[in-house]
Coordinates of C-alpha atoms in Angstrom, one line a residue:
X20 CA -58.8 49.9 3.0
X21 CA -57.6 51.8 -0.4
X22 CA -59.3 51.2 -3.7
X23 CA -56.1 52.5 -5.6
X24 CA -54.9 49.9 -7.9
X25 CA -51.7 51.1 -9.4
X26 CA -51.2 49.7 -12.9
X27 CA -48.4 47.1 -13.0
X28 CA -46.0 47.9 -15.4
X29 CA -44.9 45.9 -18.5
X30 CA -41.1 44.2 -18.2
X31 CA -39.2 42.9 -21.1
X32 CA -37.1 40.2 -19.3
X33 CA -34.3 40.7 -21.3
X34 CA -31.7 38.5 -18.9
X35 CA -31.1 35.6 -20.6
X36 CA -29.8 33.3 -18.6
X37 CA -32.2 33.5 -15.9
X38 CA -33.9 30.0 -14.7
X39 CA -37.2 30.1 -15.9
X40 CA -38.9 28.9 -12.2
X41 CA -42.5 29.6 -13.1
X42 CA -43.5 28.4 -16.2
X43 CA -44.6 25.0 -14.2
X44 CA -47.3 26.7 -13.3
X45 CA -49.1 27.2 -16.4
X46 CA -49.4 23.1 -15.7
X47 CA -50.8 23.5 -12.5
X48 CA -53.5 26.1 -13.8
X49 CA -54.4 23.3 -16.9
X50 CA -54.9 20.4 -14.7
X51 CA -57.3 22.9 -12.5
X52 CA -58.9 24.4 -15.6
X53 CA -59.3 20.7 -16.4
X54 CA -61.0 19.9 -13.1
X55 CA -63.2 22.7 -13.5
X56 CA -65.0 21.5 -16.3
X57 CA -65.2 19.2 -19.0
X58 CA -67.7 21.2 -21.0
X59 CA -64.8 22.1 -23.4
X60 CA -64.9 18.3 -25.0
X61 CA -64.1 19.6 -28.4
X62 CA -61.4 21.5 -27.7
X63 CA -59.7 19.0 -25.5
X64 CA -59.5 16.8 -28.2
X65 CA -58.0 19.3 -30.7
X66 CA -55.3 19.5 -27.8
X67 CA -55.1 16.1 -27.4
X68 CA -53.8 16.2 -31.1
X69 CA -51.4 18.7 -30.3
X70 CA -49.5 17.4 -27.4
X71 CA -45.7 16.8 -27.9
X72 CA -45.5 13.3 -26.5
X73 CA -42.2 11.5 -24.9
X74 CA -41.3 8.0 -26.6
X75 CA -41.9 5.6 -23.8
X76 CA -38.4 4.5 -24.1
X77 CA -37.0 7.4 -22.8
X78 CA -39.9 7.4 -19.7
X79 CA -39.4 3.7 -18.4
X80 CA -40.0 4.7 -14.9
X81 CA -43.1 5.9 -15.9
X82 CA -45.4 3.5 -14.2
X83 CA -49.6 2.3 -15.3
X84 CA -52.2 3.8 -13.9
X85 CA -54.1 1.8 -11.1
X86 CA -57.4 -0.1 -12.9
X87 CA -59.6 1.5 -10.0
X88 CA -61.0 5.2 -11.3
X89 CA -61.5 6.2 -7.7
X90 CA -57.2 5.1 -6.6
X91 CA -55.1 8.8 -6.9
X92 CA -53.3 9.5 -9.6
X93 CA -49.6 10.9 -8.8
X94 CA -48.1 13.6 -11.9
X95 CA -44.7 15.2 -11.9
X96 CA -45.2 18.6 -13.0
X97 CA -42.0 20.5 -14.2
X98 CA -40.7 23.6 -16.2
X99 CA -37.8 23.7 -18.7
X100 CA -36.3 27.2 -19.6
X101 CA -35.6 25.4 -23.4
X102 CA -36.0 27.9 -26.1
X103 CA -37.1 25.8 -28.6
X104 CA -40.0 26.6 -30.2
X105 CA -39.3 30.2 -29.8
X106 CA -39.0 32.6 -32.8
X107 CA -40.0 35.9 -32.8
X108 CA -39.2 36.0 -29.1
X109 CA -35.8 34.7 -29.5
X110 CA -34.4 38.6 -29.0
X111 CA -36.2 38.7 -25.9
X112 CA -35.5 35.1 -24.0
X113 CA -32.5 34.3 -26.2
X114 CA -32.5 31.1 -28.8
X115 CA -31.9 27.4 -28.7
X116 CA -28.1 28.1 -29.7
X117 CA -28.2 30.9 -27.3
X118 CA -29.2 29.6 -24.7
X119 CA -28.4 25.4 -24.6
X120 CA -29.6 22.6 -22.6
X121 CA -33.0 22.6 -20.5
X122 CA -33.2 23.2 -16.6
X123 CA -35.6 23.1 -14.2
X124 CA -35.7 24.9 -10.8
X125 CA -39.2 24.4 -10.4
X126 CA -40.6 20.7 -9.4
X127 CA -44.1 20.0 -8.2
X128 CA -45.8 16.6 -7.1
X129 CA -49.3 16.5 -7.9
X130 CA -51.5 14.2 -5.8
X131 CA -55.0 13.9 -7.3
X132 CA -57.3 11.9 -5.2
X133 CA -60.5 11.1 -6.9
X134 CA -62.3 9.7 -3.6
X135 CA -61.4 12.6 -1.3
X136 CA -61.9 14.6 -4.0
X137 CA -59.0 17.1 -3.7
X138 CA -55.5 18.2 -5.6
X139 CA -52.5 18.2 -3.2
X140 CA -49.2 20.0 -4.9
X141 CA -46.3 19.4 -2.9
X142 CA -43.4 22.0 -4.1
X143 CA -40.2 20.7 -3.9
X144 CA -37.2 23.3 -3.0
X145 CA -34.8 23.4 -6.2
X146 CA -31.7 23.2 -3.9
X147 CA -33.1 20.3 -2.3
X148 CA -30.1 17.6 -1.2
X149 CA -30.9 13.9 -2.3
X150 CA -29.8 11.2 -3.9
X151 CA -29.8 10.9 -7.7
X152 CA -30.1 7.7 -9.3
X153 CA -26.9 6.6 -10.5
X154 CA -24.8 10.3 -9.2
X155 CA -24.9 9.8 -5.7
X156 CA -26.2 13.4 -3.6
X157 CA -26.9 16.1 -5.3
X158 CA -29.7 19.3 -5.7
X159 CA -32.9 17.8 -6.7
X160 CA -32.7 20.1 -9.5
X161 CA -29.8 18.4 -11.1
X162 CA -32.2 15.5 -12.1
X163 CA -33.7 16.8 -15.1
X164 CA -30.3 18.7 -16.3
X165 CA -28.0 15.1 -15.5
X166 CA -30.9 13.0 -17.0
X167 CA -34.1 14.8 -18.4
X168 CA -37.5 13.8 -17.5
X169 CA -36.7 10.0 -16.7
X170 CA -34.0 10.9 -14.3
X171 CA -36.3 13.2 -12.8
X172 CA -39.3 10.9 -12.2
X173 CA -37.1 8.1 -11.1
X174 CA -35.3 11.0 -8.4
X175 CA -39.0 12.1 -6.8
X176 CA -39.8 8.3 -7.2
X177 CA -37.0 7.0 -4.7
X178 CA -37.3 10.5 -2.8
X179 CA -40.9 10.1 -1.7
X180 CA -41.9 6.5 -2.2
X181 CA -44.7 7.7 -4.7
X182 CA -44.9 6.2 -7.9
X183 CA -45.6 8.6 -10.8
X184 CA -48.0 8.1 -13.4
X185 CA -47.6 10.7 -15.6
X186 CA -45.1 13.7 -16.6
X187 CA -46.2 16.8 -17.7
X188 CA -43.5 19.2 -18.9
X189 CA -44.3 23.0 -20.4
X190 CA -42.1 24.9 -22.3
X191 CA -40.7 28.5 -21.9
X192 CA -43.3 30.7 -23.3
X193 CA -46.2 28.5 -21.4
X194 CA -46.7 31.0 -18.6
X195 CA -47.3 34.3 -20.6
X196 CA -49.8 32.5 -22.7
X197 CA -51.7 31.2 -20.3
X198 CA -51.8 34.1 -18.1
X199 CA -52.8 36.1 -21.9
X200 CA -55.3 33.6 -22.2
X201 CA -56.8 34.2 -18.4
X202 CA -57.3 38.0 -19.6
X203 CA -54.5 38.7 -17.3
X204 CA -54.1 37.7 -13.3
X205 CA -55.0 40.7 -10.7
X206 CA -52.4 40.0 -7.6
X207 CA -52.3 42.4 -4.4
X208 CA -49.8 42.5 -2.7
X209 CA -49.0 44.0 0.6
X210 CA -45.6 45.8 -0.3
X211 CA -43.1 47.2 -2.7
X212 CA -41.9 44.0 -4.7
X213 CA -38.6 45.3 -7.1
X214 CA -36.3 42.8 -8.2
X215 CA -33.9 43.6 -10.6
X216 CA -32.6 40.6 -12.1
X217 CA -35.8 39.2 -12.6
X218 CA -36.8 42.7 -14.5
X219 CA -39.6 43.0 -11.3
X220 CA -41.0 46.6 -10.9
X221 CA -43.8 46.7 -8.4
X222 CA -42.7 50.0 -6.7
X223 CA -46.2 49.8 -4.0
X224 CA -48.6 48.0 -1.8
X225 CA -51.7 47.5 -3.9
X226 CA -53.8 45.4 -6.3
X227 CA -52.1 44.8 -10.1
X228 CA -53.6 43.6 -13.3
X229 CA -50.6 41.3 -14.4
X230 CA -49.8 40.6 -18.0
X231 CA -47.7 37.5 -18.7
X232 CA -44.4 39.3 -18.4
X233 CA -45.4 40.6 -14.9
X234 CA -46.8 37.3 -13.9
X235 CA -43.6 35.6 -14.9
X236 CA -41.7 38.1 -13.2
X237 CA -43.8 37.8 -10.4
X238 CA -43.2 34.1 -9.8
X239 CA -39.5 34.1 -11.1
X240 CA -38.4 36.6 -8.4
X241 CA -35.5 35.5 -5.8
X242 CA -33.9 38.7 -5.2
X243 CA -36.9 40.6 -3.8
X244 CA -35.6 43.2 -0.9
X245 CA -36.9 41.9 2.5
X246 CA -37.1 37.8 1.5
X247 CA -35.4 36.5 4.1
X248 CA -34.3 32.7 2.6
X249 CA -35.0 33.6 -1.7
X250 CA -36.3 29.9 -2.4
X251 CA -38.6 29.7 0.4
X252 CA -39.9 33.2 -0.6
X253 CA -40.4 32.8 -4.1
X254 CA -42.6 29.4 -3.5
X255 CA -44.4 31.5 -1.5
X256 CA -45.6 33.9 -3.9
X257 CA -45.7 30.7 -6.1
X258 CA -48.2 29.2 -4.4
X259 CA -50.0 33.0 -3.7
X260 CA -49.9 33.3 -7.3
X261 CA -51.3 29.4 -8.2
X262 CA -54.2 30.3 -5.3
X263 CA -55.0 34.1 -6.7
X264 CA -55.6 31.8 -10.9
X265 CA -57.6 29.0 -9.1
X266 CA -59.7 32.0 -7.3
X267 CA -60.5 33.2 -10.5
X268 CA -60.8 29.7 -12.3
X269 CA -63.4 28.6 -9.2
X270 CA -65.0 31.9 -10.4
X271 CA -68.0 31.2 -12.5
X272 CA -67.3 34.0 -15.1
X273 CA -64.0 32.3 -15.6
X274 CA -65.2 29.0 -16.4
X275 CA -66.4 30.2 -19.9
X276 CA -62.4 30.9 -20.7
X277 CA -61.5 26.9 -20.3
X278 CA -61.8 26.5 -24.0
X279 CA -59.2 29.8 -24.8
X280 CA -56.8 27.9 -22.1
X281 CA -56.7 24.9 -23.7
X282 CA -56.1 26.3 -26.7
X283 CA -53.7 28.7 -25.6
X284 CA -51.6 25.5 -24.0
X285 CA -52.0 22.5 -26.4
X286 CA -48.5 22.9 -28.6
X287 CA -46.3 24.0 -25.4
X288 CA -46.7 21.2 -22.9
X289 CA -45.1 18.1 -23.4
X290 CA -45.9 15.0 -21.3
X291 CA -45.4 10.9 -21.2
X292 CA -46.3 8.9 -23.6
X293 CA -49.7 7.2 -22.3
X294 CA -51.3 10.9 -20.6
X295 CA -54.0 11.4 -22.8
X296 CA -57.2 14.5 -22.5
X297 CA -58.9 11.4 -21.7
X298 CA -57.4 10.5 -18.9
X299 CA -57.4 14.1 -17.3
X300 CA -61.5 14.1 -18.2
X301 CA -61.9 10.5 -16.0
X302 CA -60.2 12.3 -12.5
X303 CA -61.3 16.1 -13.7
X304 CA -65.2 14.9 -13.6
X305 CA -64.7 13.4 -10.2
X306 CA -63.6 17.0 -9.0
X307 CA -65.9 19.2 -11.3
X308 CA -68.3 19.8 -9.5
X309 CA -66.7 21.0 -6.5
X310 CA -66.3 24.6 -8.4
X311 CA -70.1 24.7 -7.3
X312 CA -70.0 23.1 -4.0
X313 CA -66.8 24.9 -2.9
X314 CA -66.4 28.2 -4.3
X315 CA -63.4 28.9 -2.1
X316 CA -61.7 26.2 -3.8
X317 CA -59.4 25.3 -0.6
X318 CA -60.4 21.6 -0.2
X319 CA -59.9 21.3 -4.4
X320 CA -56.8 22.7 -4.1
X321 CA -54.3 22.0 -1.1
X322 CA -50.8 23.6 -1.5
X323 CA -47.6 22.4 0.3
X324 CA -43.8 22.4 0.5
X325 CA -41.4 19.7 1.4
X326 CA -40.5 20.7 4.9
X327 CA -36.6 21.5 5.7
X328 CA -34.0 23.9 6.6
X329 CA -32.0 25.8 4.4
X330 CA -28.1 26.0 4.9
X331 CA -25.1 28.1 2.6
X332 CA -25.3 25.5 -0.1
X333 CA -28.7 22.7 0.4
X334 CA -31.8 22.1 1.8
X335 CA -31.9 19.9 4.2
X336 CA -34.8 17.9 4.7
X337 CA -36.6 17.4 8.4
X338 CA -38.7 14.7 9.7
X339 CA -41.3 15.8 8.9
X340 CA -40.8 15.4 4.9
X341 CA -41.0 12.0 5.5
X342 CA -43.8 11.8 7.7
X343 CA -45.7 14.2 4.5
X344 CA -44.7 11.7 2.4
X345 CA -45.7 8.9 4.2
X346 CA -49.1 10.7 4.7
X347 CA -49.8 10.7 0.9
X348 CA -48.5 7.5 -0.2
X349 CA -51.4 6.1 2.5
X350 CA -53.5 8.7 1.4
X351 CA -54.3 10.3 5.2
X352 CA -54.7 13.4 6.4
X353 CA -51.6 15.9 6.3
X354 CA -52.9 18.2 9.3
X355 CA -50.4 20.6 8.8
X356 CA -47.0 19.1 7.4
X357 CA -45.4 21.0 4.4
X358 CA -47.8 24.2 5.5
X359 CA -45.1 26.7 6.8
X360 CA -41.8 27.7 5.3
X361 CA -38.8 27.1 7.5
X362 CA -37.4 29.9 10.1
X363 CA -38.8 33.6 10.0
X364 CA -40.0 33.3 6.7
X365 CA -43.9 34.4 6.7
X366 CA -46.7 31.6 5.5
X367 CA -48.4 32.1 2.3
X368 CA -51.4 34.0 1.7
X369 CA -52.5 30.4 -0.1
X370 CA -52.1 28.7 3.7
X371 CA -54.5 30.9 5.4
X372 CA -58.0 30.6 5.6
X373 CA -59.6 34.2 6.2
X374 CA -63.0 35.1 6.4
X375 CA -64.7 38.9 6.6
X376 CA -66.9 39.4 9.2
X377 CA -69.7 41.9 10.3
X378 CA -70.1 44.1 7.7
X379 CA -72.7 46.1 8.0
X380 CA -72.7 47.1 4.3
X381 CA -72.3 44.4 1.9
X382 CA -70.0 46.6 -0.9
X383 CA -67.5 47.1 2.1
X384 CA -67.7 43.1 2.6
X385 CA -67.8 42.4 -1.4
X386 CA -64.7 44.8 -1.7
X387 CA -62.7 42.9 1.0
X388 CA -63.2 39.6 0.4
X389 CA -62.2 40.6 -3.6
X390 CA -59.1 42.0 -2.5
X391 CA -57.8 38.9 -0.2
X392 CA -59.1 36.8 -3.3
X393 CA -56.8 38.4 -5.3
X394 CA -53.9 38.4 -3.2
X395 CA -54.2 34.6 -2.6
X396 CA -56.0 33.9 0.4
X397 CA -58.4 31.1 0.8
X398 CA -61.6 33.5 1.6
X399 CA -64.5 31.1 3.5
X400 CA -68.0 32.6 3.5
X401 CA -68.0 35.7 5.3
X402 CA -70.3 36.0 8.4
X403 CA -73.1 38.9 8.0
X404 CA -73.5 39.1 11.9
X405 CA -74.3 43.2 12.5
X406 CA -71.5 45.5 12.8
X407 CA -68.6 46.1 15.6
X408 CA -68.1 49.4 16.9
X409 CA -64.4 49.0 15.6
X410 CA -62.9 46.6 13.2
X411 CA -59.8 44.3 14.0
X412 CA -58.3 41.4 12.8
X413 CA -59.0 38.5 15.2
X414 CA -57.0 35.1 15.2
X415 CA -56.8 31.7 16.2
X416 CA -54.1 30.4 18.7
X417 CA -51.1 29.9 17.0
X418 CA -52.2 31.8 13.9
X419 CA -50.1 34.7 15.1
X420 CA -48.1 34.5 12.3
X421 CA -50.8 34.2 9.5
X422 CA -52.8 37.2 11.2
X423 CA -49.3 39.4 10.6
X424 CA -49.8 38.5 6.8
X425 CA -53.1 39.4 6.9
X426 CA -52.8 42.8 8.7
X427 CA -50.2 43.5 5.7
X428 CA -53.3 44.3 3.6
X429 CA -55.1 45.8 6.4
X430 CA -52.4 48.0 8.1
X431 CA -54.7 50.2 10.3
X432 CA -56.7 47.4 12.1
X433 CA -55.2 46.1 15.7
X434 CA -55.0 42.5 16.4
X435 CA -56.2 39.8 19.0
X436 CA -56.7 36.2 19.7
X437 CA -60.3 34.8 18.9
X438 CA -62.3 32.1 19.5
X439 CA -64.2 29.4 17.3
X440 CA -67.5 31.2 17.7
X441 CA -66.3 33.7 16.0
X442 CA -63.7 32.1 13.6
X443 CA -66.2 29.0 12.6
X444 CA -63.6 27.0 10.1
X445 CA -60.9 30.4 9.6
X446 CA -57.1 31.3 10.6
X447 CA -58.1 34.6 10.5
X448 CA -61.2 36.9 10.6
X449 CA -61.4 40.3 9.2
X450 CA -63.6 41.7 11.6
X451 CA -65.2 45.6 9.4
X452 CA -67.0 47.0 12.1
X453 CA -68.9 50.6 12.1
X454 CA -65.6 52.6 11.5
X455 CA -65.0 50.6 8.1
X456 CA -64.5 53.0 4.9

């Protein structure tokens, strides 16, 4: 297990007319940050005051809030590559005149359940075929370009049978503030990552302290060598990268930073006209305290994907997006619907729930368990049972496939199928026996 951590170098995404995909995260990471803790009152307020709101004319599909606190609360979380707002970055990302209109490739569904107390974001792929309100099939994408926000709620409305109670939109420079604001994001990763057109330079396997121009880089990525379906891939790192903040958000040390965040957000999101600090503070206090009770974080924050198959031109939806959504509108279980990307593309480290076992130091345990925290995985409490001879990955049935991910940051160790005793709650075990460096 190598300590080297290669410095990740600083991009200058120059390209221009490159979809900005990841800035929607930046309102993923507030609405955690907001869940975290409320002990940044003050500040919320002061972005409260900021917030660009959208006339409720131009949001009718926008529906109330449900009277019960404890009923979920359903928000439509999108990015727009709009430059406005931009000046002395305009060289870099291009201007308003530049660059005209807004898109969005990047569409989340955010499920916030107050009672169950957990966050489910459902990704939604942007070449996703449905039906558009008004212009018949189309790429769910199209939604917000054909229509703007409206459009777009009214599209995932139909789509999923969920109504949506608020919109939360962020602007093009969201992401790198955010991440500035965080101190940076460390990510590992278990190979080379270069794109190209997405100014990507990660020329090794290893552990990187990301700036905002990495991160966005990171996240943007579609032409990485070795993705096997681009869209699939890149909501995979998506969702590594949303799992590797709320690690460090779960973090206690982090917690102290939620009043820099908010800051560091309040004039680049814009949202509905009725979603208020307030209202964020009502379902945030009901999931607070799970920071404490859950360090892990995995049952506050539950990633997924619309299941379907990707073709030359669409995504076709299976079944078993229906059956998600069904799951969620009657607020059940969703085993493991929306978990796995289609075909031969490899799960997310955010799906797989690893824990390190058998160390017989604890630094060798504390240095593993940091370095699958940083590269996305859900890490359970690790299992201080004494020491292996040898150390091997060990797997569940039918976790063949998340055990492969695993090994990618653990190349020298063999694997093999294991049982509960062992496993307890885990996909995966990172078994460190007495040969562990």
């Amino acid at each position: 297990m190598s300590e080297t951590k290669p410095t990740g170098k600083r991009r200058l995404l120059t390209e221009r007319r490159l979809r900005n995909v990841g800035l929607v995260l930046v309102g993923v990471v507030t609405l955690v940050a907001f869940a975290v803790s409320s002990a940044a009152l003050g500040f919320l307020w002061y972005a409260d005051s900021r917030v660009n709101r959208i006339p409720e004319d131009q949001t009718p599909d926008i529906v109330d809030v449900p009277e019960d606190p404890l009923d979920p609360i359903n928000v439509l979380i999108l990015g727009s590559d709009t430059r406005e707002g931009l000046e002395e970055e305009e060289e870099q990302f291009g201007s308003p005149e530049m660059v005209e209109g807004e898109r969005s490739d990047t569409i989340i569904l955010g499920h916030f359940d107050p009672q169950e107390e957990r966050a489910v974001l459902v990704h939604f792929p942007r070449d996703l075929r449905v039906e558009i309100p008004g212009h018949g099939e189309d790429k769910i994408n199209a939604a917000f370009t054909l229509g703007g926000p409206n459009l777009a709620i009214k599209t995932v409305s139909r789509l999923t049978g969920i109504p949506i109670h608020h919109y939360i939109e962020v602007n093009f420079n969201s992401f790198r503030t955010i991440v500035a604001a965080l101190g940076g994001v460390e990510v590992c990763i278990d190979r080379p990552m270069i794109d190209p057109m997405a100014e990507l330079e990660l020329p090794e396997a290893g552990c990187y302290q990301m700036d905002g121009d990495t991160a966005l880089a990171f996240v943007r990525a579609r032409n990485v060598e070795g993705d096997l379906i681009p869209d699939f891939a890149r909501i995979s790192r998506q969702q590594q990268f949303i799992r590797a903040v709320t690690n460090k958000l779960f973090s206690l040390g982090s917690v102290t930073r939620i009043p820099e965040l908010v800051r560091a957000v309040a004039g680049s999101v814009r949202t509905d006209h009725a979603l208020t600090v307030t209202d964020l503070l009502d379902y945030g206090r009901e999931l607070q305290g799970l920071a404490a009770e859950d360090p892990t974080g995995a049952s506050t924050v539950d990633l997924r994907i619309v299941p379907g198959l990707a073709g030359p031109s669409f995504v076709e939806m299976t079944p078993e997006a229906e059956a998600l959504f069904r799951r969620l509108r009657e607020d059940r279980p969703l085993g493991d619907l929306g978990t796995a990307p289609p075909g031969e593309v490899p799960p997310s480290p955010a799906q797989i729930a690893v824990k390190v076992v058998g160390a017989g130091r604890a630094a060798v345990a504390a240095r593993a368990e940091d370095l699958l925290r940083d590269a996305g995985f859900i890490v359970l409490p690790g299992d201080r049972r004494p020491p292996r001879e040898a150390s091997e990955i060990v797997h569940a049935a039918g976790a063949e496939a998340m055990a492969q991910v695993v090994a990618g940051y653990f190349p020298d160790l063999t694997l093999r199928q294991g049982g509960r005793a062992l496993l307890g709650e885990a996909d995966v075990a990172v078994v460190l026996g007495e040969d562990a460096p």
